[in-house]
Short mmCIF file of C-alpha atoms and ligand atoms in Angstrom, two decimals:
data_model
loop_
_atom_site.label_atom_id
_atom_site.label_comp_id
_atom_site.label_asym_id
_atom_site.label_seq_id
_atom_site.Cartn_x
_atom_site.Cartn_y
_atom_site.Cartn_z
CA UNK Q 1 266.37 -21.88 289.72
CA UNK Q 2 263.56 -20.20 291.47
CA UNK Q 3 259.90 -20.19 290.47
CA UNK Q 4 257.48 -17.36 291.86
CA UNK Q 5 253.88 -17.57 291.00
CA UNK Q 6 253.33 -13.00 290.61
CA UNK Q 7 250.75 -10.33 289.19
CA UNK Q 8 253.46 -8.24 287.71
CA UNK Q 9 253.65 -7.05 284.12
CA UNK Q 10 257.08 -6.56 283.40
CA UNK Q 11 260.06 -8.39 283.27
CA UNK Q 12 263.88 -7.47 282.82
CA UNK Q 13 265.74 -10.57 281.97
CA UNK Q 14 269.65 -10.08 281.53
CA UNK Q 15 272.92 -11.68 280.62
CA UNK Q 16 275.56 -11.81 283.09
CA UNK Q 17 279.01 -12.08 281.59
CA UNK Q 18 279.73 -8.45 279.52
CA UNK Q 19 276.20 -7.18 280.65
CA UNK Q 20 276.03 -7.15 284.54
CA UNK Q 21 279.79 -8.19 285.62
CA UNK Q 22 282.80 -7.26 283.46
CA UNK Q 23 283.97 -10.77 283.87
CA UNK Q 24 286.71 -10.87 280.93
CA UNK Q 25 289.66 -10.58 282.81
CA UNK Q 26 288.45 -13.93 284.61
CA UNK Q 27 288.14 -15.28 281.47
CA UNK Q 28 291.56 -14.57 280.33
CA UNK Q 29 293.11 -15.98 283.40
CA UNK Q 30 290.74 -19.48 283.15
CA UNK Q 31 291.55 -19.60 279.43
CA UNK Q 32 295.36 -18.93 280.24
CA UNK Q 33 295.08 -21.75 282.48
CA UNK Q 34 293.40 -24.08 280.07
CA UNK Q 35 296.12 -23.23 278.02
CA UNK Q 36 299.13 -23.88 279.55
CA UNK Q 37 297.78 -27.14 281.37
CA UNK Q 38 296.63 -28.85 278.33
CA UNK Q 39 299.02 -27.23 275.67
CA UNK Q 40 296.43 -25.75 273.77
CA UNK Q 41 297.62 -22.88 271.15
CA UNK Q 42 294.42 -21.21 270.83
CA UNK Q 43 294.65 -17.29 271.49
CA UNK Q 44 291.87 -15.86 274.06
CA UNK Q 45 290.54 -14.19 270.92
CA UNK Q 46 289.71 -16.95 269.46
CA UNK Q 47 287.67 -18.25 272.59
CA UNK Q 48 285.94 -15.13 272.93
CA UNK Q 49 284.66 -14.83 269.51
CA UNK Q 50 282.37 -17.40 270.76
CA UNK Q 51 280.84 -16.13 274.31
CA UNK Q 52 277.85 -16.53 275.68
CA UNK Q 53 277.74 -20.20 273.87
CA UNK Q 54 278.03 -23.07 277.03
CA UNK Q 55 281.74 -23.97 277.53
CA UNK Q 56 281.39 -27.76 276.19
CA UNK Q 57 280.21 -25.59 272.72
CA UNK Q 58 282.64 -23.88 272.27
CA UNK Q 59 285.24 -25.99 272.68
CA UNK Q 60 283.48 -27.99 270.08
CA UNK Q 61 283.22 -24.52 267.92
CA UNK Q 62 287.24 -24.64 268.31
CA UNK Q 63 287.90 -28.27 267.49
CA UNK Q 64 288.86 -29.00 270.96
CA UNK Q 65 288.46 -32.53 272.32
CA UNK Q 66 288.72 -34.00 276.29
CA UNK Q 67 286.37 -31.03 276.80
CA UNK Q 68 285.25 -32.63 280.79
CA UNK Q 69 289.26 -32.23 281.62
CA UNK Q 70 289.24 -28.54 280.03
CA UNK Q 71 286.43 -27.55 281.60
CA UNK Q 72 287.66 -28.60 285.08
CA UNK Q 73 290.25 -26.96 284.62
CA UNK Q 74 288.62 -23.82 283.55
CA UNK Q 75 286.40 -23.95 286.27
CA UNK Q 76 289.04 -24.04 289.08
CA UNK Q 77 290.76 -21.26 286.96
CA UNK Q 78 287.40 -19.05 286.86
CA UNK Q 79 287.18 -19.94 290.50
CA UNK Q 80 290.52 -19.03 291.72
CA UNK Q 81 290.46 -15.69 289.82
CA UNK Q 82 286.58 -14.53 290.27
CA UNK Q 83 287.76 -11.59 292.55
CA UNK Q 84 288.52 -9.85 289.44
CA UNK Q 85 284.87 -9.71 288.50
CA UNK Q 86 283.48 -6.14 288.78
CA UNK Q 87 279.88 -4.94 288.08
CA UNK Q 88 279.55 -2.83 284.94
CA UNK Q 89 279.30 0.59 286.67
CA UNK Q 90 275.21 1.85 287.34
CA UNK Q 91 274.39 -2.03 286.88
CA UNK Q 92 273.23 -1.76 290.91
CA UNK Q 93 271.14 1.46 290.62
CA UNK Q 94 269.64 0.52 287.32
CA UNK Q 95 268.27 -2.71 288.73
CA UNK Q 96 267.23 -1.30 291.83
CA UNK Q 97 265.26 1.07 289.67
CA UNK Q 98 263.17 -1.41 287.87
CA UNK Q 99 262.89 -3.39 291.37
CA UNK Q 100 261.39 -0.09 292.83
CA UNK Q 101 259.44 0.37 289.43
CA UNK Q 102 257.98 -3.29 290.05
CA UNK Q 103 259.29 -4.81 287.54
CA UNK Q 104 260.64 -8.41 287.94
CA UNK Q 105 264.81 -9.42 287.37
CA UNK Q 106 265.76 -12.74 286.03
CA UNK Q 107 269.44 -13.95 284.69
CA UNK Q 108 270.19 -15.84 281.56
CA UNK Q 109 273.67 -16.94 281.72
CA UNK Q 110 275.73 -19.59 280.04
CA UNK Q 111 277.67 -19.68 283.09
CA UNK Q 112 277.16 -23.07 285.46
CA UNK Q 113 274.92 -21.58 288.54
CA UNK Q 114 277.86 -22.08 291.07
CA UNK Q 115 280.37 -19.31 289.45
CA UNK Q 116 276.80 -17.16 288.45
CA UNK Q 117 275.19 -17.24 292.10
CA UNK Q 118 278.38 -15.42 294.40
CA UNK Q 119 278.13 -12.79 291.56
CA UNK Q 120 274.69 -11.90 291.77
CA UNK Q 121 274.79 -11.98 295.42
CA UNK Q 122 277.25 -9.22 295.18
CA UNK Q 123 274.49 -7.01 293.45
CA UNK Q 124 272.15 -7.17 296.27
CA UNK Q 125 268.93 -7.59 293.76
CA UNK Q 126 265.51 -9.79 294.11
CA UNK Q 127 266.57 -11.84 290.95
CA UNK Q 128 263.15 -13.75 290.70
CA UNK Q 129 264.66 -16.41 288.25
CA UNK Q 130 267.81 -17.45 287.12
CA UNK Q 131 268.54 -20.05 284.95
CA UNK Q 132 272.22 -21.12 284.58
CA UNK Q 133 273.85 -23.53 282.46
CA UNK Q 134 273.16 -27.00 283.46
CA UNK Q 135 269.61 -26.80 284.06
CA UNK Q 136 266.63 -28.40 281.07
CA UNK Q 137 267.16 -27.94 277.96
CA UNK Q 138 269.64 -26.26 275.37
CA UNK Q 139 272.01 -23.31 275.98
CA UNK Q 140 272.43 -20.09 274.06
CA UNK Q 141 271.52 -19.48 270.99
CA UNK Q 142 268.67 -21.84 271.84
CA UNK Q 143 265.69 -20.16 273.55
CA UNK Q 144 265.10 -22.93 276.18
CA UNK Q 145 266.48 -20.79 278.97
CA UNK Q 146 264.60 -17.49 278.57
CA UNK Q 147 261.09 -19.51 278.10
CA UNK Q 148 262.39 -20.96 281.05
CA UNK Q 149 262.20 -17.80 282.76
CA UNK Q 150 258.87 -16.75 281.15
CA UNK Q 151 257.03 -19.85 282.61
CA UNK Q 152 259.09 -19.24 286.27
CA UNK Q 153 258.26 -15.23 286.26
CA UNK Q 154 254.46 -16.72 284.58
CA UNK Q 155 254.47 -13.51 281.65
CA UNK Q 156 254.07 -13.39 277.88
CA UNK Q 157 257.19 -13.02 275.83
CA UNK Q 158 255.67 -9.42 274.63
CA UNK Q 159 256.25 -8.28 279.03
CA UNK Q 160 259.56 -9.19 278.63
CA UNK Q 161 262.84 -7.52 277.50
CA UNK Q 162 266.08 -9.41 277.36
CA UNK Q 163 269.59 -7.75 277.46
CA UNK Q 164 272.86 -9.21 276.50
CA UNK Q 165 275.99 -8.37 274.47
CA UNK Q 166 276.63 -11.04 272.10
CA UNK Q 167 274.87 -12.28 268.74
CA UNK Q 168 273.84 -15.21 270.56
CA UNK Q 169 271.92 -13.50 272.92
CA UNK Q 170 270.06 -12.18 270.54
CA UNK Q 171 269.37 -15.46 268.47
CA UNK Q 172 267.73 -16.72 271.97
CA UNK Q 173 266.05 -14.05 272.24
CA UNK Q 174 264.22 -13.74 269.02
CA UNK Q 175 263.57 -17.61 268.97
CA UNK Q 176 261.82 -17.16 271.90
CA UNK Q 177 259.76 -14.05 270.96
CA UNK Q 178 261.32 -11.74 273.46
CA UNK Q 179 262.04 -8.14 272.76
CA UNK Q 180 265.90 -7.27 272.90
CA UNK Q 181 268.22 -4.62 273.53
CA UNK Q 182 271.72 -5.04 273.15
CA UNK Q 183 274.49 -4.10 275.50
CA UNK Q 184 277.00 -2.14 273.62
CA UNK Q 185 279.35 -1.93 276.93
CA UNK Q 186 279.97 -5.63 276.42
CA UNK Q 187 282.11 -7.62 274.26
CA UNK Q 188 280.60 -8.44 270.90
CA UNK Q 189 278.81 -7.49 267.98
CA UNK Q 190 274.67 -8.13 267.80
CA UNK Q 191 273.08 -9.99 265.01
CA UNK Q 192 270.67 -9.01 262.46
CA UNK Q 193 268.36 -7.62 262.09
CA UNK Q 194 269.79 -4.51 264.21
CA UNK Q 195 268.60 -4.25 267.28
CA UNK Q 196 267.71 -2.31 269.78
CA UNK Q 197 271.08 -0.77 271.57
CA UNK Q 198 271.55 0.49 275.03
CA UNK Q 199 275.16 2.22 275.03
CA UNK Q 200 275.34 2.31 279.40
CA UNK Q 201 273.70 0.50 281.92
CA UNK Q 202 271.51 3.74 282.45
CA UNK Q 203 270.49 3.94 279.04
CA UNK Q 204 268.26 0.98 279.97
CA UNK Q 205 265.96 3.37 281.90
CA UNK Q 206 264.39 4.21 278.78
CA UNK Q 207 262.74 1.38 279.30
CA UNK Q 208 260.97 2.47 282.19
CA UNK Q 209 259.91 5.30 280.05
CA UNK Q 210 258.24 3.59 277.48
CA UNK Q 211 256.47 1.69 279.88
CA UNK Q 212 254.84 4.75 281.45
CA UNK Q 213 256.64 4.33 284.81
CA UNK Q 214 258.60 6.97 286.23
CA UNK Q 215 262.32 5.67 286.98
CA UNK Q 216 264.03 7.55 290.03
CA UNK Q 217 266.40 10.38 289.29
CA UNK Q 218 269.92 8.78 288.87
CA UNK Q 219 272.90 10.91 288.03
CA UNK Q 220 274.01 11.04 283.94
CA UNK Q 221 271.12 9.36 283.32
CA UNK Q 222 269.29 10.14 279.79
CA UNK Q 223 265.88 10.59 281.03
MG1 MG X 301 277.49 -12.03 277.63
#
Protein backbone atom coordinates (compact mmCIF):
# COMPACT_ATOMS: atom_id res chain seq x y z
CA UNK A 1 0.00 0.00 0.00
CA UNK A 2 1.24 3.40 -0.80
CA UNK A 3 -0.09 6.72 0.49
CA UNK A 4 0.69 10.06 -1.50
CA UNK A 5 -0.47 13.27 -0.03
CA UNK A 6 -1.50 15.19 -4.10
CA UNK A 7 -3.49 18.27 -5.63
CA UNK A 8 -4.96 16.21 -8.35
CA UNK A 9 -8.65 15.93 -9.20
CA UNK A 10 -9.10 12.77 -10.73
CA UNK A 11 -8.71 9.38 -9.98
CA UNK A 12 -8.92 6.03 -12.07
CA UNK A 13 -9.19 3.18 -9.70
CA UNK A 14 -9.32 -0.40 -11.41
CA UNK A 15 -9.70 -4.10 -10.90
CA UNK A 16 -7.00 -6.29 -11.88
CA UNK A 17 -8.12 -9.81 -12.63
CA UNK A 18 -10.57 -9.60 -16.09
CA UNK A 19 -9.95 -5.73 -16.22
CA UNK A 20 -6.13 -5.06 -16.55
CA UNK A 21 -4.58 -8.78 -16.91
CA UNK A 22 -6.55 -11.59 -18.58
CA UNK A 23 -5.58 -13.75 -15.72
CA UNK A 24 -8.21 -16.75 -16.25
CA UNK A 25 -6.12 -19.18 -17.68
CA UNK A 26 -4.03 -18.87 -14.29
CA UNK A 27 -6.98 -19.42 -12.64
CA UNK A 28 -7.88 -22.55 -14.33
CA UNK A 29 -4.52 -24.06 -13.80
CA UNK A 30 -4.53 -22.98 -9.71
CA UNK A 31 -8.11 -24.26 -9.52
CA UNK A 32 -7.05 -27.52 -11.48
CA UNK A 33 -4.50 -27.86 -8.95
CA UNK A 34 -6.72 -27.34 -5.98
CA UNK A 35 -8.60 -29.90 -7.49
CA UNK A 36 -6.73 -32.73 -8.01
CA UNK A 37 -4.63 -32.26 -4.67
CA UNK A 38 -7.52 -32.12 -2.41
CA UNK A 39 -10.13 -34.19 -4.48
CA UNK A 40 -12.45 -31.53 -4.83
CA UNK A 41 -15.29 -32.08 -7.68
CA UNK A 42 -16.12 -28.59 -8.16
CA UNK A 43 -15.97 -27.48 -11.98
CA UNK A 44 -13.87 -24.07 -12.64
CA UNK A 45 -17.31 -22.70 -13.48
CA UNK A 46 -18.47 -22.99 -10.48
CA UNK A 47 -15.40 -21.08 -8.87
CA UNK A 48 -15.63 -18.42 -11.26
CA UNK A 49 -19.16 -17.57 -10.80
CA UNK A 50 -17.82 -16.07 -7.75
CA UNK A 51 -14.61 -13.76 -8.76
CA UNK A 52 -13.49 -10.91 -7.52
CA UNK A 53 -14.81 -12.21 -3.87
CA UNK A 54 -11.29 -12.98 -1.57
CA UNK A 55 -10.34 -16.69 -1.99
CA UNK A 56 -11.19 -17.74 1.81
CA UNK A 57 -15.02 -16.39 0.48
CA UNK A 58 -15.45 -18.19 -1.88
CA UNK A 59 -14.53 -21.25 -0.80
CA UNK A 60 -17.01 -20.57 1.89
CA UNK A 61 -19.61 -19.50 -1.08
CA UNK A 62 -18.84 -23.27 -2.33
CA UNK A 63 -19.11 -25.15 0.94
CA UNK A 64 -15.51 -25.83 0.98
CA UNK A 65 -13.74 -26.40 4.31
CA UNK A 66 -9.61 -26.59 5.23
CA UNK A 67 -9.71 -23.37 3.17
CA UNK A 68 -5.66 -22.31 4.68
CA UNK A 69 -4.52 -25.85 2.90
CA UNK A 70 -6.57 -24.85 -0.41
CA UNK A 71 -5.41 -21.70 -0.56
CA UNK A 72 -1.73 -22.73 -0.30
CA UNK A 73 -2.15 -24.71 -2.66
CA UNK A 74 -3.77 -22.32 -4.96
CA UNK A 75 -1.28 -19.92 -4.36
CA UNK A 76 1.76 -22.05 -5.41
CA UNK A 77 -0.53 -23.06 -8.39
CA UNK A 78 -1.24 -19.22 -9.35
CA UNK A 79 2.46 -18.82 -8.77
CA UNK A 80 3.85 -21.51 -10.85
CA UNK A 81 1.53 -20.64 -13.79
CA UNK A 82 1.47 -16.57 -13.63
CA UNK A 83 3.45 -16.44 -17.00
CA UNK A 84 0.21 -17.01 -18.60
CA UNK A 85 -1.07 -13.66 -17.44
CA UNK A 86 -1.39 -11.18 -20.36
CA UNK A 87 -2.56 -7.51 -20.22
CA UNK A 88 -5.98 -6.94 -21.80
CA UNK A 89 -4.73 -5.40 -25.09
CA UNK A 90 -4.62 -1.07 -24.99
CA UNK A 91 -4.64 -1.59 -21.03
CA UNK A 92 -0.80 0.12 -21.27
CA UNK A 93 -1.70 3.06 -23.57
CA UNK A 94 -4.98 3.74 -21.89
CA UNK A 95 -3.29 4.18 -18.53
CA UNK A 96 -0.52 6.01 -19.80
CA UNK A 97 -3.14 8.33 -21.18
CA UNK A 98 -4.79 9.27 -18.00
CA UNK A 99 -1.11 9.37 -16.37
CA UNK A 100 -0.23 12.01 -19.10
CA UNK A 101 -3.83 13.55 -18.57
CA UNK A 102 -2.88 13.83 -14.71
CA UNK A 103 -5.04 11.79 -13.48
CA UNK A 104 -4.05 9.43 -10.58
CA UNK A 105 -4.09 5.12 -10.96
CA UNK A 106 -4.89 3.00 -8.04
CA UNK A 107 -5.71 -1.01 -8.00
CA UNK A 108 -8.49 -2.73 -6.17
CA UNK A 109 -7.86 -6.33 -6.31
CA UNK A 110 -8.98 -9.32 -4.35
CA UNK A 111 -5.78 -10.77 -5.19
CA UNK A 112 -3.05 -11.07 -2.06
CA UNK A 113 -0.41 -8.09 -3.00
CA UNK A 114 2.43 -10.68 -3.73
CA UNK A 115 0.70 -12.36 -7.02
CA UNK A 116 -0.90 -8.46 -7.76
CA UNK A 117 2.57 -6.50 -7.49
CA UNK A 118 4.89 -8.61 -10.47
CA UNK A 119 1.72 -7.91 -12.59
CA UNK A 120 1.49 -4.37 -12.31
CA UNK A 121 5.12 -4.01 -12.61
CA UNK A 122 4.76 -5.48 -15.99
CA UNK A 123 2.50 -2.41 -16.99
CA UNK A 124 5.08 0.11 -16.33
CA UNK A 125 2.36 2.67 -14.63
CA UNK A 126 2.68 5.23 -11.47
CA UNK A 127 -0.07 3.17 -9.61
CA UNK A 128 -0.39 5.74 -6.65
CA UNK A 129 -2.33 3.15 -4.43
CA UNK A 130 -3.01 -0.29 -4.39
CA UNK A 131 -4.75 -2.08 -1.99
CA UNK A 132 -4.63 -5.92 -2.17
CA UNK A 133 -6.26 -8.49 -0.25
CA UNK A 134 -4.88 -8.81 3.14
CA UNK A 135 -4.65 -5.34 4.08
CA UNK A 136 -7.67 -3.45 6.84
CA UNK A 137 -10.75 -4.20 6.52
CA UNK A 138 -13.29 -6.34 4.36
CA UNK A 139 -12.86 -7.54 0.74
CA UNK A 140 -15.13 -7.16 -2.23
CA UNK A 141 -18.33 -6.51 -2.23
CA UNK A 142 -17.44 -4.48 0.85
CA UNK A 143 -16.26 -0.92 0.11
CA UNK A 144 -13.35 -0.91 2.66
CA UNK A 145 -10.75 -1.15 -0.07
CA UNK A 146 -11.75 1.60 -2.50
CA UNK A 147 -12.28 4.19 0.60
CA UNK A 148 -9.06 2.90 1.26
CA UNK A 149 -7.80 4.30 -1.81
CA UNK A 150 -9.83 7.56 -1.54
CA UNK A 151 -8.16 8.49 1.84
CA UNK A 152 -4.43 7.23 0.25
CA UNK A 153 -5.04 9.28 -3.23
CA UNK A 154 -6.86 12.15 -0.43
CA UNK A 155 -10.17 12.79 -3.17
CA UNK A 156 -13.94 12.71 -2.81
CA UNK A 157 -15.73 9.62 -4.00
CA UNK A 158 -17.51 12.04 -6.76
CA UNK A 159 -13.27 12.43 -8.43
CA UNK A 160 -13.23 8.98 -8.63
CA UNK A 161 -14.26 6.29 -11.18
CA UNK A 162 -13.86 2.63 -10.47
CA UNK A 163 -13.64 -0.13 -13.19
CA UNK A 164 -14.09 -3.79 -12.82
CA UNK A 165 -15.92 -6.73 -14.46
CA UNK A 166 -17.85 -8.48 -11.94
CA UNK A 167 -21.17 -7.66 -9.88
CA UNK A 168 -19.09 -7.39 -6.96
CA UNK A 169 -17.16 -4.74 -8.15
CA UNK A 170 -19.86 -2.89 -8.55
CA UNK A 171 -21.54 -3.55 -5.05
CA UNK A 172 -18.07 -1.95 -3.66
CA UNK A 173 -18.31 0.51 -5.63
CA UNK A 174 -21.70 1.91 -5.02
CA UNK A 175 -21.31 1.29 -1.16
CA UNK A 176 -18.63 3.45 -1.28
CA UNK A 177 -20.16 6.25 -3.43
CA UNK A 178 -17.84 5.85 -6.35
CA UNK A 179 -18.93 6.22 -9.90
CA UNK A 180 -18.55 2.89 -12.01
CA UNK A 181 -18.05 1.64 -15.32
CA UNK A 182 -18.05 -1.83 -16.06
CA UNK A 183 -15.59 -3.83 -18.06
CA UNK A 184 -17.48 -5.80 -20.56
CA UNK A 185 -14.01 -7.52 -21.84
CA UNK A 186 -13.98 -9.34 -18.53
CA UNK A 187 -15.65 -12.26 -17.17
CA UNK A 188 -19.00 -11.55 -15.59
CA UNK A 189 -22.17 -9.94 -15.62
CA UNK A 190 -22.66 -6.28 -13.63
CA UNK A 191 -25.31 -5.74 -11.10
CA UNK A 192 -28.18 -3.50 -10.98
CA UNK A 193 -28.95 -0.94 -11.49
CA UNK A 194 -27.12 -1.01 -15.08
CA UNK A 195 -24.24 0.59 -15.22
CA UNK A 196 -22.11 2.37 -16.98
CA UNK A 197 -20.23 -0.07 -19.70
CA UNK A 198 -16.93 0.34 -21.36
CA UNK A 199 -16.82 -2.50 -24.18
CA UNK A 200 -12.50 -2.07 -24.73
CA UNK A 201 -9.93 -0.78 -22.72
CA UNK A 202 -10.03 2.37 -25.09
CA UNK A 203 -13.52 2.95 -24.62
CA UNK A 204 -12.43 4.22 -21.19
CA UNK A 205 -11.04 7.39 -22.85
CA UNK A 206 -14.38 8.73 -22.83
CA UNK A 207 -13.66 9.45 -19.67
CA UNK A 208 -11.11 11.83 -20.38
CA UNK A 209 -13.69 13.45 -22.49
CA UNK A 210 -16.16 14.14 -20.10
CA UNK A 211 -13.70 15.51 -17.94
CA UNK A 212 -12.71 18.22 -20.42
CA UNK A 213 -9.17 16.84 -20.94
CA UNK A 214 -7.92 16.02 -24.20
CA UNK A 215 -6.67 12.21 -24.27
CA UNK A 216 -3.75 11.60 -26.89
CA UNK A 217 -4.62 10.17 -30.27
CA UNK A 218 -4.50 6.31 -29.89
CA UNK A 219 -5.32 4.08 -32.80
CA UNK A 220 -9.28 2.54 -32.91
CA UNK A 221 -9.94 4.64 -30.31
CA UNK A 222 -13.69 6.15 -30.12
CA UNK A 223 -12.84 9.66 -29.53
MG1 LIG B 1 -12.18 -8.88 -11.80
Amino acid sequence: MTTVQTTAERALALDLDGVLFNTRPVMQEAWRAVSERHGIDVPFEAYEQHLGRPFADIMECLGLVDIARLHQTYTEASKAASWLAQPFDGVEDVLHAFVAADWLLAVVTSKPLDRAAPLLAQLGCPFASVRARGGPGRGKPAPDPLLLVLVDLAIDPAAATYVGDMAVDHECARRAGVPYVHADWGYGAHGSPTPRVAHSPKDLLRLLDESGQTAPFIEGSLL
